[in-house]
Amino acid sequence: MELLPYEDLLERVVSQTLELVDRGVITPIILIDGRAGSGKSTLAAKLQNEVFKQGESMPRIIHMDDLYEGWQGLSLGAEYLQRIILQPLLAKKNASWQEYNWELEQRDRWREFSGGTPLIVEGCGSLNQYTSAISNISIWLEVDEEIRRARWLERDGNTFDEYFDIWAAQELDFIAREKSPSLADYGLSSPAV
């Protein structure tokens, strides 16, 4: 994994994404992984905007939060990404999936993506043994727990505070099993913004 400062990382990934498109890669796959509160969504949005500003079609972002099946669903979400979204895209088919509705505790709203633009998948579990082999660019964001917990509280208030430790335990299990950080092309040399 090559460690870069935040702005250099963003610049490198934008440049590499544009090169992939120029070389004819129809749907470059960019994975952004890390633990809760590490800045994945922020980096994904910045990457999407920067690629679009360079004249490319707006990249599609898929948030793992929309794929997890509740607070115990990290591994199921990763498997859902692989089976329902990435495998069809690799076969040059449309990917159709249902987002998970956290309030109703079930899948409901249908989404579709036919490829043709860069795909950014962000969330814990997006980078694993399977996805690392098929992605074009992969990023691991590592941030101290104190910062991550503060971001969690800032983003969600105390609404989901009771779930932080439950989720953290799943993250640790998944990371230990999949060795996600070691699969990444890039990481941050300083804390994420």
PDB file of C-alpha atoms in Angstrom:
ATOM      1  CA  MET A   1       0.000   0.000   0.000  1.00  0.00           C
ATOM      2  CA  GLU A   2       1.347   3.386  -0.982  1.00  0.00           C
ATOM      3  CA  LEU A   3       0.714   6.010   1.714  1.00  0.00           C
ATOM      4  CA  LEU A   4      -0.062   9.530   0.507  1.00  0.00           C
ATOM      5  CA  PRO A   5      -1.243  12.811   2.069  1.00  0.00           C
ATOM      6  CA  TYR A   6      -4.987  13.393   1.576  1.00  0.00           C
ATOM      7  CA  GLU A   7      -4.821  15.862  -1.330  1.00  0.00           C
ATOM      8  CA  ASP A   8      -2.120  13.823  -3.089  1.00  0.00           C
ATOM      9  CA  LEU A   9      -4.236  10.695  -2.675  1.00  0.00           C
ATOM     10  CA  LEU A  10      -7.252  12.442  -4.180  1.00  0.00           C
ATOM     11  CA  GLU A  11      -5.181  13.778  -7.085  1.00  0.00           C
ATOM     12  CA  ARG A  12      -3.575  10.385  -7.757  1.00  0.00           C
ATOM     13  CA  VAL A  13      -6.869   8.498  -7.764  1.00  0.00           C
ATOM     14  CA  VAL A  14      -8.566  11.078 -10.005  1.00  0.00           C
ATOM     15  CA  SER A  15      -5.643  10.911 -12.433  1.00  0.00           C
ATOM     16  CA  GLN A  16      -5.587   7.116 -12.421  1.00  0.00           C
ATOM     17  CA  THR A  17      -9.370   6.958 -12.931  1.00  0.00           C
ATOM     18  CA  LEU A  18      -9.164   9.286 -15.931  1.00  0.00           C
ATOM     19  CA  GLU A  19      -6.311   7.200 -17.377  1.00  0.00           C
ATOM     20  CA  LEU A  20      -8.415   4.045 -17.033  1.00  0.00           C
ATOM     21  CA  VAL A  21     -11.306   5.700 -18.875  1.00  0.00           C
ATOM     22  CA  ASP A  22      -8.935   6.938 -21.607  1.00  0.00           C
ATOM     23  CA  ARG A  23      -7.607   3.377 -22.015  1.00  0.00           C
ATOM     24  CA  GLY A  24     -11.156   2.125 -22.618  1.00  0.00           C
ATOM     25  CA  VAL A  25     -12.036   0.669 -19.223  1.00  0.00           C
ATOM     26  CA  ILE A  26     -15.809   1.041 -19.412  1.00  0.00           C
ATOM     27  CA  THR A  27     -16.552   0.889 -15.688  1.00  0.00           C
ATOM     28  CA  PRO A  28     -13.487   1.474 -13.519  1.00  0.00           C
ATOM     29  CA  ILE A  29     -14.170   0.151 -10.011  1.00  0.00           C
ATOM     30  CA  ILE A  30     -12.813   2.201  -7.106  1.00  0.00           C
ATOM     31  CA  LEU A  31     -13.143   0.838  -3.577  1.00  0.00           C
ATOM     32  CA  ILE A  32     -12.844   3.011  -0.468  1.00  0.00           C
ATOM     33  CA  ASP A  33     -12.739   1.032   2.759  1.00  0.00           C
ATOM     34  CA  GLY A  34     -11.979   1.766   6.391  1.00  0.00           C
ATOM     35  CA  ARG A  35     -13.689   1.608   9.732  1.00  0.00           C
ATOM     36  CA  ALA A  36     -16.716   3.692  10.766  1.00  0.00           C
ATOM     37  CA  GLY A  37     -15.922   7.397  10.836  1.00  0.00           C
ATOM     38  CA  SER A  38     -12.706   7.153   8.822  1.00  0.00           C
ATOM     39  CA  GLY A  39     -13.852   9.554   6.075  1.00  0.00           C
ATOM     40  CA  LYS A  40     -14.911   7.136   3.332  1.00  0.00           C
ATOM     41  CA  SER A  41     -18.084   8.975   2.296  1.00  0.00           C
ATOM     42  CA  THR A  42     -16.291  12.322   2.246  1.00  0.00           C
ATOM     43  CA  LEU A  43     -13.484  10.986   0.062  1.00  0.00           C
ATOM     44  CA  ALA A  44     -15.989   9.282  -2.263  1.00  0.00           C
ATOM     45  CA  ALA A  45     -17.922  12.539  -2.762  1.00  0.00           C
ATOM     46  CA  LYS A  46     -14.732  14.513  -3.414  1.00  0.00           C
ATOM     47  CA  LEU A  47     -13.492  11.906  -5.865  1.00  0.00           C
ATOM     48  CA  GLN A  48     -16.846  11.885  -7.664  1.00  0.00           C
ATOM     49  CA  ASN A  49     -16.821  15.683  -8.012  1.00  0.00           C
ATOM     50  CA  GLU A  50     -13.188  15.862  -9.155  1.00  0.00           C
ATOM     51  CA  VAL A  51     -13.626  13.204 -11.851  1.00  0.00           C
ATOM     52  CA  PHE A  52     -16.812  14.943 -13.051  1.00  0.00           C
ATOM     53  CA  LYS A  53     -15.030  18.326 -13.143  1.00  0.00           C
ATOM     54  CA  GLN A  54     -12.437  16.802 -15.486  1.00  0.00           C
ATOM     55  CA  GLY A  55     -15.154  16.275 -18.089  1.00  0.00           C
ATOM     56  CA  GLU A  56     -16.060  12.667 -17.429  1.00  0.00           C
ATOM     57  CA  SER A  57     -19.547  11.377 -16.736  1.00  0.00           C
ATOM     58  CA  MET A  58     -20.547  11.595 -13.090  1.00  0.00           C
ATOM     59  CA  PRO A  59     -19.211   8.493 -11.315  1.00  0.00           C
ATOM     60  CA  ARG A  60     -21.786   6.369  -9.524  1.00  0.00           C
ATOM     61  CA  ILE A  61     -21.354   5.977  -5.769  1.00  0.00           C
ATOM     62  CA  ILE A  62     -22.675   2.939  -3.955  1.00  0.00           C
ATOM     63  CA  HIS A  63     -22.683   3.231  -0.173  1.00  0.00           C
ATOM     64  CA  MET A  64     -22.217   0.003   1.745  1.00  0.00           C
ATOM     65  CA  ASP A  65     -24.598   1.494   4.351  1.00  0.00           C
ATOM     66  CA  ASP A  66     -27.334   0.861   1.777  1.00  0.00           C
ATOM     67  CA  LEU A  67     -26.335  -2.809   1.438  1.00  0.00           C
ATOM     68  CA  TYR A  68     -25.769  -3.946   5.037  1.00  0.00           C
ATOM     69  CA  GLU A  69     -28.660  -5.901   6.516  1.00  0.00           C
ATOM     70  CA  GLY A  70     -28.833  -4.021   9.794  1.00  0.00           C
ATOM     71  CA  TRP A  71     -26.351  -3.693  12.615  1.00  0.00           C
ATOM     72  CA  GLN A  72     -25.222  -7.318  12.322  1.00  0.00           C
ATOM     73  CA  GLY A  73     -25.006  -7.244   8.528  1.00  0.00           C
ATOM     74  CA  LEU A  74     -21.479  -6.223   7.573  1.00  0.00           C
ATOM     75  CA  SER A  75     -20.463  -9.578   6.072  1.00  0.00           C
ATOM     76  CA  LEU A  76     -23.855 -10.016   4.398  1.00  0.00           C
ATOM     77  CA  GLY A  77     -23.514  -6.560   2.850  1.00  0.00           C
ATOM     78  CA  ALA A  78     -20.088  -7.413   1.444  1.00  0.00           C
ATOM     79  CA  GLU A  79     -21.441 -10.641  -0.032  1.00  0.00           C
ATOM     80  CA  TYR A  80     -24.475  -8.774  -1.460  1.00  0.00           C
ATOM     81  CA  LEU A  81     -22.159  -6.267  -3.171  1.00  0.00           C
ATOM     82  CA  GLN A  82     -20.186  -9.085  -4.742  1.00  0.00           C
ATOM     83  CA  ARG A  83     -23.073 -11.298  -5.856  1.00  0.00           C
ATOM     84  CA  ILE A  84     -25.797  -8.811  -6.778  1.00  0.00           C
ATOM     85  CA  ILE A  85     -23.841  -5.785  -8.043  1.00  0.00           C
ATOM     86  CA  LEU A  86     -20.273  -6.578  -9.069  1.00  0.00           C
ATOM     87  CA  GLN A  87     -20.717 -10.010 -10.655  1.00  0.00           C
ATOM     88  CA  PRO A  88     -23.418  -8.796 -13.083  1.00  0.00           C
ATOM     89  CA  LEU A  89     -21.333  -5.731 -13.993  1.00  0.00           C
ATOM     90  CA  LEU A  90     -18.316  -7.927 -14.706  1.00  0.00           C
ATOM     91  CA  ALA A  91     -20.533 -10.032 -16.979  1.00  0.00           C
ATOM     92  CA  LYS A  92     -21.497  -6.785 -18.781  1.00  0.00           C
ATOM     93  CA  LYS A  93     -25.054  -6.992 -17.465  1.00  0.00           C
ATOM     94  CA  ASN A  94     -27.146  -4.493 -15.543  1.00  0.00           C
ATOM     95  CA  ALA A  95     -26.857  -4.672 -11.790  1.00  0.00           C
ATOM     96  CA  SER A  96     -30.208  -4.399  -9.988  1.00  0.00           C
ATOM     97  CA  TRP A  97     -30.355  -4.403  -6.219  1.00  0.00           C
ATOM     98  CA  GLN A  98     -32.507  -3.381  -3.308  1.00  0.00           C
ATOM     99  CA  GLU A  99     -31.267  -0.931  -0.721  1.00  0.00           C
ATOM    100  CA  TYR A 100     -31.691  -1.878   2.902  1.00  0.00           C
ATOM    101  CA  ASN A 101     -34.232   0.227   4.799  1.00  0.00           C
ATOM    102  CA  TRP A 102     -32.885   0.529   8.337  1.00  0.00           C
ATOM    103  CA  GLU A 103     -36.214   1.713   9.775  1.00  0.00           C
ATOM    104  CA  LEU A 104     -38.269  -1.105   8.250  1.00  0.00           C
ATOM    105  CA  GLU A 105     -35.422  -3.615   8.730  1.00  0.00           C
ATOM    106  CA  GLN A 106     -35.810  -5.008   5.216  1.00  0.00           C
ATOM    107  CA  ARG A 107     -34.751  -4.386   1.654  1.00  0.00           C
ATOM    108  CA  ASP A 108     -37.100  -2.127  -0.260  1.00  0.00           C
ATOM    109  CA  ARG A 109     -36.131   0.499  -2.852  1.00  0.00           C
ATOM    110  CA  TRP A 110     -34.716  -0.888  -6.116  1.00  0.00           C
ATOM    111  CA  ARG A 111     -31.605   0.584  -7.716  1.00  0.00           C
ATOM    112  CA  GLU A 112     -29.953  -0.141 -11.044  1.00  0.00           C
ATOM    113  CA  PHE A 113     -26.587   0.535 -12.646  1.00  0.00           C
ATOM    114  CA  SER A 114     -25.579  -0.539 -16.135  1.00  0.00           C
ATOM    115  CA  GLY A 115     -21.964   0.611 -15.961  1.00  0.00           C
ATOM    116  CA  GLY A 116     -20.351   2.927 -18.464  1.00  0.00           C
ATOM    117  CA  THR A 117     -19.044   5.364 -15.848  1.00  0.00           C
ATOM    118  CA  PRO A 118     -16.620   4.951 -12.959  1.00  0.00           C
ATOM    119  CA  LEU A 119     -18.109   3.134  -9.975  1.00  0.00           C
ATOM    120  CA  ILE A 120     -17.065   4.175  -6.473  1.00  0.00           C
ATOM    121  CA  VAL A 121     -18.014   1.770  -3.693  1.00  0.00           C
ATOM    122  CA  GLU A 122     -17.445   3.155  -0.215  1.00  0.00           C
ATOM    123  CA  GLY A 123     -17.875   1.463   3.110  1.00  0.00           C
ATOM    124  CA  CYS A 124     -16.430  -1.107   5.434  1.00  0.00           C
ATOM    125  CA  GLY A 125     -16.449  -4.486   3.723  1.00  0.00           C
ATOM    126  CA  SER A 126     -16.105  -3.101   0.212  1.00  0.00           C
ATOM    127  CA  LEU A 127     -12.454  -4.215   0.046  1.00  0.00           C
ATOM    128  CA  ASN A 128     -12.016  -7.940   0.514  1.00  0.00           C
ATOM    129  CA  GLN A 129     -10.304 -10.915  -1.110  1.00  0.00           C
ATOM    130  CA  TYR A 130     -12.838 -11.058  -3.964  1.00  0.00           C
ATOM    131  CA  THR A 131     -13.278  -7.354  -4.685  1.00  0.00           C
ATOM    132  CA  SER A 132      -9.559  -6.579  -4.549  1.00  0.00           C
ATOM    133  CA  ALA A 133      -9.018  -8.940  -7.482  1.00  0.00           C
ATOM    134  CA  ILE A 134     -11.585  -7.198  -9.681  1.00  0.00           C
ATOM    135  CA  SER A 135     -11.212  -3.554  -8.667  1.00  0.00           C
ATOM    136  CA  ASN A 136      -9.056  -1.061 -10.527  1.00  0.00           C
ATOM    137  CA  ILE A 137      -8.195   1.118  -7.520  1.00  0.00           C
ATOM    138  CA  SER A 138      -8.532   0.370  -3.820  1.00  0.00           C
ATOM    139  CA  ILE A 139      -8.067   2.662  -0.834  1.00  0.00           C
ATOM    140  CA  TRP A 140      -7.865   1.941   2.887  1.00  0.00           C
ATOM    141  CA  LEU A 141      -8.497   4.808   5.333  1.00  0.00           C
ATOM    142  CA  GLU A 142      -7.004   4.328   8.783  1.00  0.00           C
ATOM    143  CA  VAL A 143      -7.989   6.789  11.521  1.00  0.00           C
ATOM    144  CA  ASP A 144      -7.609   6.632  15.311  1.00  0.00           C
ATOM    145  CA  GLU A 145     -10.649   5.379  17.213  1.00  0.00           C
ATOM    146  CA  GLU A 146     -11.003   8.647  19.137  1.00  0.00           C
ATOM    147  CA  ILE A 147     -11.395  10.604  15.892  1.00  0.00           C
ATOM    148  CA  ARG A 148     -13.679   7.976  14.364  1.00  0.00           C
ATOM    149  CA  ARG A 149     -15.953   7.907  17.420  1.00  0.00           C
ATOM    150  CA  ALA A 150     -16.142  11.718  17.455  1.00  0.00           C
ATOM    151  CA  ARG A 151     -17.134  11.723  13.775  1.00  0.00           C
ATOM    152  CA  TRP A 152     -19.734   9.009  14.417  1.00  0.00           C
ATOM    153  CA  LEU A 153     -21.296  11.156  17.160  1.00  0.00           C
ATOM    154  CA  GLU A 154     -21.099  14.316  15.051  1.00  0.00           C
ATOM    155  CA  ARG A 155     -22.770  12.595  12.105  1.00  0.00           C
ATOM    156  CA  ASP A 156     -25.431  10.601  13.940  1.00  0.00           C
ATOM    157  CA  GLY A 157     -25.637  12.227  17.368  1.00  0.00           C
ATOM    158  CA  ASN A 158     -26.391   9.811  20.176  1.00  0.00           C
ATOM    159  CA  THR A 159     -29.033   8.057  18.072  1.00  0.00           C
ATOM    160  CA  PHE A 160     -26.826   5.085  17.239  1.00  0.00           C
ATOM    161  CA  ASP A 161     -24.240   5.382  20.029  1.00  0.00           C
ATOM    162  CA  GLU A 162     -25.207   1.997  21.470  1.00  0.00           C
ATOM    163  CA  TYR A 163     -24.250   0.331  18.172  1.00  0.00           C
ATOM    164  CA  PHE A 164     -20.694   1.681  17.879  1.00  0.00           C
ATOM    165  CA  ASP A 165     -19.110  -1.220  19.776  1.00  0.00           C
ATOM    166  CA  ILE A 166     -21.320  -3.822  18.057  1.00  0.00           C
ATOM    167  CA  TRP A 167     -20.285  -2.477  14.663  1.00  0.00           C
ATOM    168  CA  ALA A 168     -16.631  -2.124  15.688  1.00  0.00           C
ATOM    169  CA  ALA A 169     -16.503  -5.816  16.656  1.00  0.00           C
ATOM    170  CA  GLN A 170     -17.832  -6.818  13.221  1.00  0.00           C
ATOM    171  CA  GLU A 171     -15.294  -4.558  11.532  1.00  0.00           C
ATOM    172  CA  LEU A 172     -12.439  -6.183  13.453  1.00  0.00           C
ATOM    173  CA  ASP A 173     -13.666  -9.684  12.567  1.00  0.00           C
ATOM    174  CA  PHE A 174     -14.077  -8.815   8.893  1.00  0.00           C
ATOM    175  CA  ILE A 175     -10.700  -7.082   8.663  1.00  0.00           C
ATOM    176  CA  ALA A 176      -8.943  -9.987  10.395  1.00  0.00           C
ATOM    177  CA  ARG A 177     -10.546 -12.491   8.025  1.00  0.00           C
ATOM    178  CA  GLU A 178     -10.140 -10.533   4.785  1.00  0.00           C
ATOM    179  CA  LYS A 179      -6.905  -8.635   5.573  1.00  0.00           C
ATOM    180  CA  SER A 180      -8.494  -5.580   3.943  1.00  0.00           C
ATOM    181  CA  PRO A 181      -5.738  -3.016   4.679  1.00  0.00           C
ATOM    182  CA  SER A 182      -3.105  -5.246   3.070  1.00  0.00           C
ATOM    183  CA  LEU A 183      -5.189  -5.455  -0.120  1.00  0.00           C
ATOM    184  CA  ALA A 184      -5.323  -1.687  -0.692  1.00  0.00           C
ATOM    185  CA  ASP A 185      -3.370   0.129  -3.381  1.00  0.00           C
ATOM    186  CA  TYR A 186      -3.384   3.387  -1.424  1.00  0.00           C
ATOM    187  CA  GLY A 187      -3.736   4.657   2.106  1.00  0.00           C
ATOM    188  CA  LEU A 188      -3.340   7.925   3.963  1.00  0.00           C
ATOM    189  CA  SER A 189      -0.067   9.053   5.472  1.00  0.00           C
ATOM    190  CA  SER A 190      -2.007  11.452   7.713  1.00  0.00           C
ATOM    191  CA  PRO A 191      -5.548  11.364   9.185  1.00  0.00           C
ATOM    192  CA  ALA A 192      -8.439  11.758   6.766  1.00  0.00           C
ATOM    193  CA  VAL A 193     -10.192  15.102   6.552  1.00  0.00           C
TER     194      VAL A 193
END
